[in-house]
PDB file of C-alpha atoms and ligand atoms in Angstrom:
ATOM      1  CA  MET A 797     -46.544 161.556 127.453  1.00 76.00           C
ATOM      2  CA  SER A 798     -43.964 158.980 128.545  1.00 88.00           C
ATOM      3  CA  VAL A 799     -43.160 158.649 132.265  1.00 89.00           C
ATOM      4  CA  THR A 800     -39.465 159.060 131.481  1.00 91.00           C
ATOM      5  CA  ASN A 801     -40.152 162.801 130.914  1.00 93.00           C
ATOM      6  CA  ASP A 802     -40.630 163.028 134.715  1.00 95.00           C
ATOM      7  CA  ILE A 803     -37.263 161.703 135.537  1.00 97.00           C
ATOM      8  CA  GLU A 804     -34.523 164.202 136.667  1.00 97.00           C
ATOM      9  CA  ARG A 805     -31.558 161.692 136.428  1.00 97.00           C
ATOM     10  CA  VAL A 806     -30.811 158.017 136.710  1.00 98.00           C
ATOM     11  CA  LEU A 807     -29.112 157.298 140.028  1.00 98.00           C
ATOM     12  CA  VAL A 808     -28.590 153.483 139.610  1.00 98.00           C
ATOM     13  CA  SER A 809     -28.542 151.764 136.239  1.00 98.00           C
ATOM     14  CA  GLU A 810     -30.106 148.362 135.422  1.00 98.00           C
ATOM     15  CA  GLU A 811     -26.543 146.887 135.124  1.00 98.00           C
ATOM     16  CA  GLU A 812     -25.441 148.289 138.590  1.00 98.00           C
ATOM     17  CA  ILE A 813     -28.674 146.921 140.206  1.00 98.00           C
ATOM     18  CA  ASP A 814     -28.050 143.539 138.692  1.00 98.00           C
ATOM     19  CA  GLY A 815     -24.418 143.485 139.917  1.00 98.00           C
ATOM     20  CA  ARG A 816     -25.191 144.559 143.392  1.00 98.00           C
ATOM     21  CA  ILE A 817     -28.026 142.038 143.732  1.00 98.00           C
ATOM     22  CA  SER A 818     -25.598 139.305 142.726  1.00 98.00           C
ATOM     23  CA  GLU A 819     -23.214 140.400 145.550  1.00 98.00           C
ATOM     24  CA  LEU A 820     -26.042 140.618 148.041  1.00 98.00           C
ATOM     25  CA  SER A 821     -27.387 137.209 147.173  1.00 98.00           C
ATOM     26  CA  ASN A 822     -23.985 135.612 147.381  1.00 98.00           C
ATOM     27  CA  GLU A 823     -23.490 137.100 150.811  1.00 98.00           C
ATOM     28  CA  ILE A 824     -26.948 136.036 151.994  1.00 98.00           C
ATOM     29  CA  SER A 825     -26.520 132.555 150.574  1.00 98.00           C
ATOM     30  CA  GLN A 826     -23.238 132.104 152.427  1.00 98.00           C
ATOM     31  CA  ASP A 827     -24.761 133.387 155.787  1.00 98.00           C
ATOM     32  CA  TYR A 828     -27.700 131.042 155.544  1.00 98.00           C
ATOM     33  CA  VAL A 829     -25.949 128.070 154.109  1.00 96.00           C
ATOM     34  CA  ASP A 830     -26.841 126.027 157.275  1.00 93.00           C
ATOM     35  CA  ALA A 831     -30.239 127.384 157.774  1.00 93.00           C
ATOM     36  CA  GLU A 832     -33.041 124.810 157.421  1.00 87.00           C
ATOM     37  CA  SER A 833     -35.982 127.163 156.881  1.00 85.00           C
ATOM     38  CA  LEU A 834     -35.308 130.628 155.598  1.00 97.00           C
ATOM     39  CA  LEU A 835     -38.300 132.739 154.886  1.00 98.00           C
ATOM     40  CA  ILE A 836     -37.993 135.927 152.862  1.00 98.00           C
ATOM     41  CA  VAL A 837     -40.599 138.398 154.055  1.00 98.00           C
ATOM     42  CA  SER A 838     -41.170 141.005 151.280  1.00 98.00           C
ATOM     43  CA  ILE A 839     -42.917 144.248 152.051  1.00 97.00           C
ATOM     44  CA  LEU A 840     -45.383 145.182 149.466  1.00 96.00           C
ATOM     45  CA  ARG A 841     -45.700 146.848 147.213  1.00 93.00           C
ATOM     46  CA  GLY A 842     -42.255 148.603 146.898  1.00 95.00           C
ATOM     47  CA  ALA A 843     -40.053 145.571 147.389  1.00 98.00           C
ATOM     48  CA  PHE A 844     -41.773 143.224 144.926  1.00 97.00           C
ATOM     49  CA  ILE A 845     -39.277 143.593 142.045  1.00 98.00           C
ATOM     50  CA  PHE A 846     -36.214 143.629 144.224  1.00 98.00           C
ATOM     51  CA  THR A 847     -37.501 140.499 146.041  1.00 98.00           C
ATOM     52  CA  ALA A 848     -38.111 138.649 142.730  1.00 98.00           C
ATOM     53  CA  ASP A 849     -34.587 139.368 141.432  1.00 98.00           C
ATOM     54  CA  LEU A 850     -32.826 138.695 144.808  1.00 98.00           C
ATOM     55  CA  SER A 851     -34.629 135.501 145.663  1.00 98.00           C
ATOM     56  CA  ARG A 852     -34.026 133.990 142.293  1.00 98.00           C
ATOM     57  CA  LYS A 853     -30.318 134.439 142.756  1.00 98.00           C
ATOM     58  CA  LEU A 854     -30.250 132.826 146.218  1.00 98.00           C
ATOM     59  CA  THR A 855     -28.685 129.409 146.204  1.00 97.00           C
ATOM     60  CA  VAL A 856     -29.974 128.420 149.603  1.00 97.00           C
ATOM     61  CA  ARG A 857     -33.386 126.732 150.099  1.00 96.00           C
ATOM     62  CA  HIS A 858     -35.972 129.369 151.000  1.00 97.00           C
ATOM     63  CA  SER A 859     -39.532 130.454 150.598  1.00 97.00           C
ATOM     64  CA  VAL A 860     -41.123 133.783 150.029  1.00 97.00           C
ATOM     65  CA  ASP A 861     -44.067 135.472 151.665  1.00 98.00           C
ATOM     66  CA  PHE A 862     -45.530 138.950 151.586  1.00 98.00           C
ATOM     67  CA  ILE A 863     -46.717 141.611 154.049  1.00 97.00           C
ATOM     68  CA  ALA A 864     -48.445 144.666 152.711  1.00 96.00           C
ATOM     69  CA  LEU A 865     -47.913 147.948 154.738  1.00 90.00           C
ATOM     70  CA  ALA A 866     -48.832 151.494 154.085  1.00 80.00           C
ATOM     71  CA  SER A 867     -47.185 154.482 155.622  1.00 69.00           C
ATOM     72  CA  TYR A 868     -46.902 157.223 152.976  1.00 61.00           C
ATOM     73  CA  GLN A 869     -49.522 159.272 151.258  1.00 65.00           C
ATOM     74  CA  LYS A 870     -47.798 160.346 148.077  1.00 62.00           C
ATOM     75  CA  SER A 871     -44.443 161.748 149.261  1.00 67.00           C
ATOM     76  CA  THR A 872     -45.447 162.874 152.772  1.00 68.00           C
ATOM     77  CA  SER A 873     -45.131 160.529 155.700  1.00 63.00           C
ATOM     78  CA  SER A 874     -48.420 159.998 157.466  1.00 61.00           C
ATOM     79  CA  GLY A 875     -46.376 159.336 160.601  1.00 69.00           C
ATOM     80  CA  GLU A 876     -47.839 155.857 161.125  1.00 80.00           C
ATOM     81  CA  VAL A 877     -47.558 152.309 159.700  1.00 86.00           C
ATOM     82  CA  ARG A 878     -50.589 150.294 158.896  1.00 86.00           C
ATOM     83  CA  MET A 879     -50.722 146.676 158.030  1.00 91.00           C
ATOM     84  CA  ILE A 880     -52.934 145.920 155.010  1.00 92.00           C
ATOM     85  CA  SER A 881     -52.366 142.195 154.747  1.00 96.00           C
ATOM     86  CA  ASP A 882     -50.415 139.822 156.954  1.00 97.00           C
ATOM     87  CA  LEU A 883     -48.261 136.756 156.209  1.00 97.00           C
ATOM     88  CA  ARG A 884     -50.047 133.541 155.350  1.00 95.00           C
ATOM     89  CA  GLN A 885     -47.848 131.353 157.648  1.00 93.00           C
ATOM     90  CA  SER A 886     -46.377 131.104 161.106  1.00 95.00           C
ATOM     91  CA  ILE A 887     -42.701 132.201 161.375  1.00 97.00           C
ATOM     92  CA  GLU A 888     -42.101 130.441 164.700  1.00 97.00           C
ATOM     93  CA  GLY A 889     -38.792 128.572 164.590  1.00 95.00           C
ATOM     94  CA  ARG A 890     -37.806 129.984 161.249  1.00 97.00           C
ATOM     95  CA  HIS A 891     -35.061 132.289 160.091  1.00 97.00           C
ATOM     96  CA  VAL A 892     -36.655 135.490 158.692  1.00 97.00           C
ATOM     97  CA  LEU A 893     -35.129 137.894 156.227  1.00 98.00           C
ATOM     98  CA  ILE A 894     -37.171 141.059 155.828  1.00 97.00           C
ATOM     99  CA  VAL A 895     -36.743 142.536 152.379  1.00 98.00           C
ATOM    100  CA  GLU A 896     -37.705 146.240 152.010  1.00 97.00           C
ATOM    101  CA  ASP A 897     -37.374 148.765 149.248  1.00 97.00           C
ATOM    102  CA  ILE A 898     -36.098 151.888 151.019  1.00 96.00           C
ATOM    103  CA  VAL A 899     -35.318 153.159 154.492  1.00 94.00           C
ATOM    104  CA  ASP A 900     -35.864 156.810 155.261  1.00 90.00           C
ATOM    105  CA  SER A 901     -36.970 157.546 158.793  1.00 87.00           C
ATOM    106  CA  GLY A 902     -36.590 153.871 159.742  1.00 88.00           C
ATOM    107  CA  MET A 903     -40.158 153.733 161.078  1.00 88.00           C
ATOM    108  CA  THR A 904     -41.375 151.027 158.671  1.00 90.00           C
ATOM    109  CA  LEU A 905     -38.479 148.729 159.237  1.00 91.00           C
ATOM    110  CA  GLU A 906     -38.600 149.218 163.072  1.00 90.00           C
ATOM    111  CA  TYR A 907     -42.320 148.404 163.038  1.00 90.00           C
ATOM    112  CA  MET A 908     -41.777 145.267 160.945  1.00 93.00           C
ATOM    113  CA  SER A 909     -38.893 143.928 163.097  1.00 92.00           C
ATOM    114  CA  ASN A 910     -40.747 144.426 166.244  1.00 92.00           C
ATOM    115  CA  LEU A 911     -43.873 142.857 164.889  1.00 94.00           C
ATOM    116  CA  LEU A 912     -42.059 139.795 163.590  1.00 96.00           C
ATOM    117  CA  ARG A 913     -39.880 139.259 166.685  1.00 95.00           C
ATOM    118  CA  GLU A 914     -42.902 138.833 168.773  1.00 96.00           C
ATOM    119  CA  ARG A 915     -43.768 135.756 166.779  1.00 97.00           C
ATOM    120  CA  LYS A 916     -40.816 133.705 167.993  1.00 97.00           C
ATOM    121  CA  PRO A 917     -38.743 133.285 164.804  1.00 97.00           C
ATOM    122  CA  LEU A 918     -35.259 131.734 165.160  1.00 96.00           C
ATOM    123  CA  SER A 919     -33.767 135.081 163.849  1.00 96.00           C
ATOM    124  CA  VAL A 920     -34.717 138.269 162.120  1.00 96.00           C
ATOM    125  CA  LYS A 921     -32.456 140.089 159.736  1.00 96.00           C
ATOM    126  CA  THR A 922     -33.136 142.882 157.113  1.00 96.00           C
ATOM    127  CA  CYS A 923     -32.187 143.443 153.490  1.00 98.00           C
ATOM    128  CA  VAL A 924     -32.846 146.897 152.166  1.00 97.00           C
ATOM    129  CA  MET A 925     -32.307 148.044 148.509  1.00 98.00           C
ATOM    130  CA  VAL A 926     -31.874 151.687 149.279  1.00 97.00           C
ATOM    131  CA  ALA A 927     -31.066 153.884 152.272  1.00 96.00           C
ATOM    132  CA  LYS A 928     -31.294 157.675 152.109  1.00 95.00           C
ATOM    133  CA  GLU A 929     -28.006 159.478 152.763  1.00 93.00           C
ATOM    134  CA  GLY A 930     -27.717 160.510 156.425  1.00 89.00           C
ATOM    135  CA  VAL A 931     -29.783 157.597 157.751  1.00 88.00           C
ATOM    136  CA  ASP A 932     -27.917 155.673 160.426  1.00 87.00           C
ATOM    137  CA  VAL A 933     -28.597 152.142 159.218  1.00 86.00           C
ATOM    138  CA  ASN A 934     -26.782 150.690 162.172  1.00 85.00           C
ATOM    139  CA  SER A 935     -28.900 152.272 164.855  1.00 80.00           C
ATOM    140  CA  SER A 936     -30.765 149.847 167.114  1.00 68.00           C
ATOM    141  CA  GLY A 937     -34.240 150.824 165.820  1.00 73.00           C
ATOM    142  CA  ILE A 938     -33.286 150.320 162.147  1.00 76.00           C
ATOM    143  CA  GLY A 939     -30.534 147.709 162.066  1.00 88.00           C
ATOM    144  CA  VAL A 940     -30.041 147.019 158.270  1.00 95.00           C
ATOM    145  CA  ASP A 941     -28.018 143.795 157.822  1.00 96.00           C
ATOM    146  CA  TYR A 942     -27.780 143.898 154.003  1.00 97.00           C
ATOM    147  CA  LEU A 943     -27.881 147.158 152.108  1.00 97.00           C
ATOM    148  CA  GLY A 944     -27.951 147.741 148.287  1.00 98.00           C
ATOM    149  CA  PHE A 945     -27.313 151.373 147.787  1.00 98.00           C
ATOM    150  CA  VAL A 946     -27.021 154.724 149.667  1.00 97.00           C
ATOM    151  CA  LEU A 947     -28.666 157.529 147.616  1.00 98.00           C
ATOM    152  CA  PRO A 948     -29.136 161.211 148.012  1.00 96.00           C
ATOM    153  CA  ASP A 949     -32.153 162.429 149.987  1.00 94.00           C
ATOM    154  CA  VAL A 950     -34.439 163.070 147.064  1.00 95.00           C
ATOM    155  CA  TRP A 951     -37.652 161.249 145.981  1.00 96.00           C
ATOM    156  CA  VAL A 952     -36.501 158.168 144.119  1.00 97.00           C
ATOM    157  CA  VAL A 953     -38.601 155.987 141.840  1.00 98.00           C
ATOM    158  CA  GLY A 954     -38.202 152.892 139.641  1.00 98.00           C
ATOM    159  CA  TYR A 955     -37.383 149.243 140.208  1.00 98.00           C
ATOM    160  CA  GLY A 956     -40.466 148.852 142.506  1.00 98.00           C
ATOM    161  CA  LEU A 957     -40.398 152.352 143.946  1.00 97.00           C
ATOM    162  CA  ASP A 958     -43.365 154.564 143.129  1.00 96.00           C
ATOM    163  CA  TYR A 959     -44.761 158.077 143.314  1.00 95.00           C
ATOM    164  CA  ASP A 960     -48.572 157.933 143.572  1.00 92.00           C
ATOM    165  CA  ASP A 961     -48.383 154.346 142.267  1.00 93.00           C
ATOM    166  CA  GLN A 962     -46.548 155.276 139.054  1.00 96.00           C
ATOM    167  CA  TYR A 963     -42.921 154.619 137.821  1.00 97.00           C
ATOM    168  CA  ARG A 964     -42.586 151.225 139.589  1.00 97.00           C
ATOM    169  CA  THR A 965     -41.703 149.325 136.496  1.00 97.00           C
ATOM    170  CA  LEU A 966     -38.844 151.537 135.396  1.00 97.00           C
ATOM    171  CA  PRO A 967     -35.761 149.266 135.100  1.00 98.00           C
ATOM    172  CA  TYR A 968     -33.462 151.642 136.875  1.00 98.00           C
ATOM    173  CA  ILE A 969     -33.570 153.768 140.118  1.00 98.00           C
ATOM    174  CA  ALA A 970     -34.033 157.478 139.427  1.00 98.00           C
ATOM    175  CA  GLU A 971     -34.620 160.920 140.939  1.00 98.00           C
ATOM    176  CA  LEU A 972     -38.113 162.166 140.198  1.00 97.00           C
ATOM    177  CA  LYS A 973     -38.387 165.748 138.977  1.00 96.00           C
ATOM    178  CA  SER A 974     -39.135 167.803 142.055  1.00 93.00           C
ATOM    179  CA  ARG A 975     -42.080 169.638 140.349  1.00 93.00           C
ATOM    180  CA  ILE A 976     -43.858 166.275 140.387  1.00 92.00           C
ATOM    181  CA  TYR A 977     -43.672 165.618 144.016  1.00 88.00           C
ATOM    182  CA  GLN A 978     -43.534 169.112 145.560  1.00 85.00           C
TER     183      GLN A 978
HETATM  184  P1  5GP B 113     -39.559 155.084 156.516  1.00 95.99           P
HETATM  185  O1  5GP B 113     -40.613 154.363 157.332  1.00 95.99           O
HETATM  186  O2  5GP B 113     -38.207 154.525 156.702  1.00 95.99           O
HETATM  187  O3  5GP B 113     -39.628 156.534 156.829  1.00 95.99           O
HETATM  188  O4  5GP B 113     -39.986 155.041 155.035  1.00 95.99           O
HETATM  189  C1  5GP B 113     -39.959 153.797 154.345  1.00 95.99           C
HETATM  190  C2  5GP B 113     -41.097 153.894 153.352  1.00 95.99           C
HETATM  191  O5  5GP B 113     -41.235 155.098 152.695  1.00 95.99           O
HETATM  192  C3  5GP B 113     -40.570 153.017 152.142  1.00 95.99           C
HETATM  193  O6  5GP B 113     -41.040 151.667 152.387  1.00 95.99           O
HETATM  194  C4  5GP B 113     -41.189 153.689 151.019  1.00 95.99           C
HETATM  195  O7  5GP B 113     -42.480 153.171 150.795  1.00 95.99           O
HETATM  196  C5  5GP B 113     -41.386 155.131 151.401  1.00 95.99           C
HETATM  197  N1  5GP B 113     -40.316 155.976 150.849  1.00 95.99           N
HETATM  198  C6  5GP B 113     -39.411 156.736 151.567  1.00 95.99           C
HETATM  199  N2  5GP B 113     -38.667 157.424 150.729  1.00 95.99           N
HETATM  200  C7  5GP B 113     -39.029 157.153 149.538  1.00 95.99           C
HETATM  201  C8  5GP B 113     -38.513 157.600 148.219  1.00 95.99           C
HETATM  202  O8  5GP B 113     -37.612 158.412 148.042  1.00 95.99           O
HETATM  203  N3  5GP B 113     -39.242 157.099 147.097  1.00 95.99           N
HETATM  204  C9  5GP B 113     -40.187 156.175 147.274  1.00 95.99           C
HETATM  205  N4  5GP B 113     -40.797 155.696 146.101  1.00 95.99           N
HETATM  206  N5  5GP B 113     -40.634 155.743 148.501  1.00 95.99           N
HETATM  207  C10 5GP B 113     -40.105 156.173 149.525  1.00 95.99           C
HETATM  208 MG1   MG B 114     -42.278 150.435 151.308  1.00 95.99          MG
END
């Protein structure tokens, strides 16, 4: 049976994602126009598609590296963040832009920001595709600098986001039927 049977409704279409990523990449390209060494730090696995599309639209010189984290078992927070694999390079003296799929409690982003700030980068900013409605993305712990979409507090999948490692390659962002994740 097709995975689309498990979708409740589409929240952000392919066209809307494309348009918003163009806006974000323009903004980021302007902000980093004078930066010598921008490093995009993409958080695997959820951010891989967002990162690929965003980074290809950036007009500033940059490189991309990946960090793999795990914090969730299916749809329930395990309450801790684990690093599965680290960056392959030093970030000392570089401008770092963390790219993350979604912010919910903010724990993952806070963990990442703290971890990378200890490594003496020139700056650390964050770009997040989705924030759940009600999350204060300006709080000191979270601090989202570039945000794609604010979506209702339901389990969302597609465009890199999974449930139990499925649905990542759907071209849109959608609400999963609650019977699947409850
Ligand atoms: P936080 O640490 O902010 O509570 O959660 C962030 C992480 O939880 C994200 O990186 C993502 O992996 C996962 N997450 C939270 N909400 C959702 C959701 O609605 N859908 C999916 N696919 N992942 C989510
Ligand atoms: Mg994630």
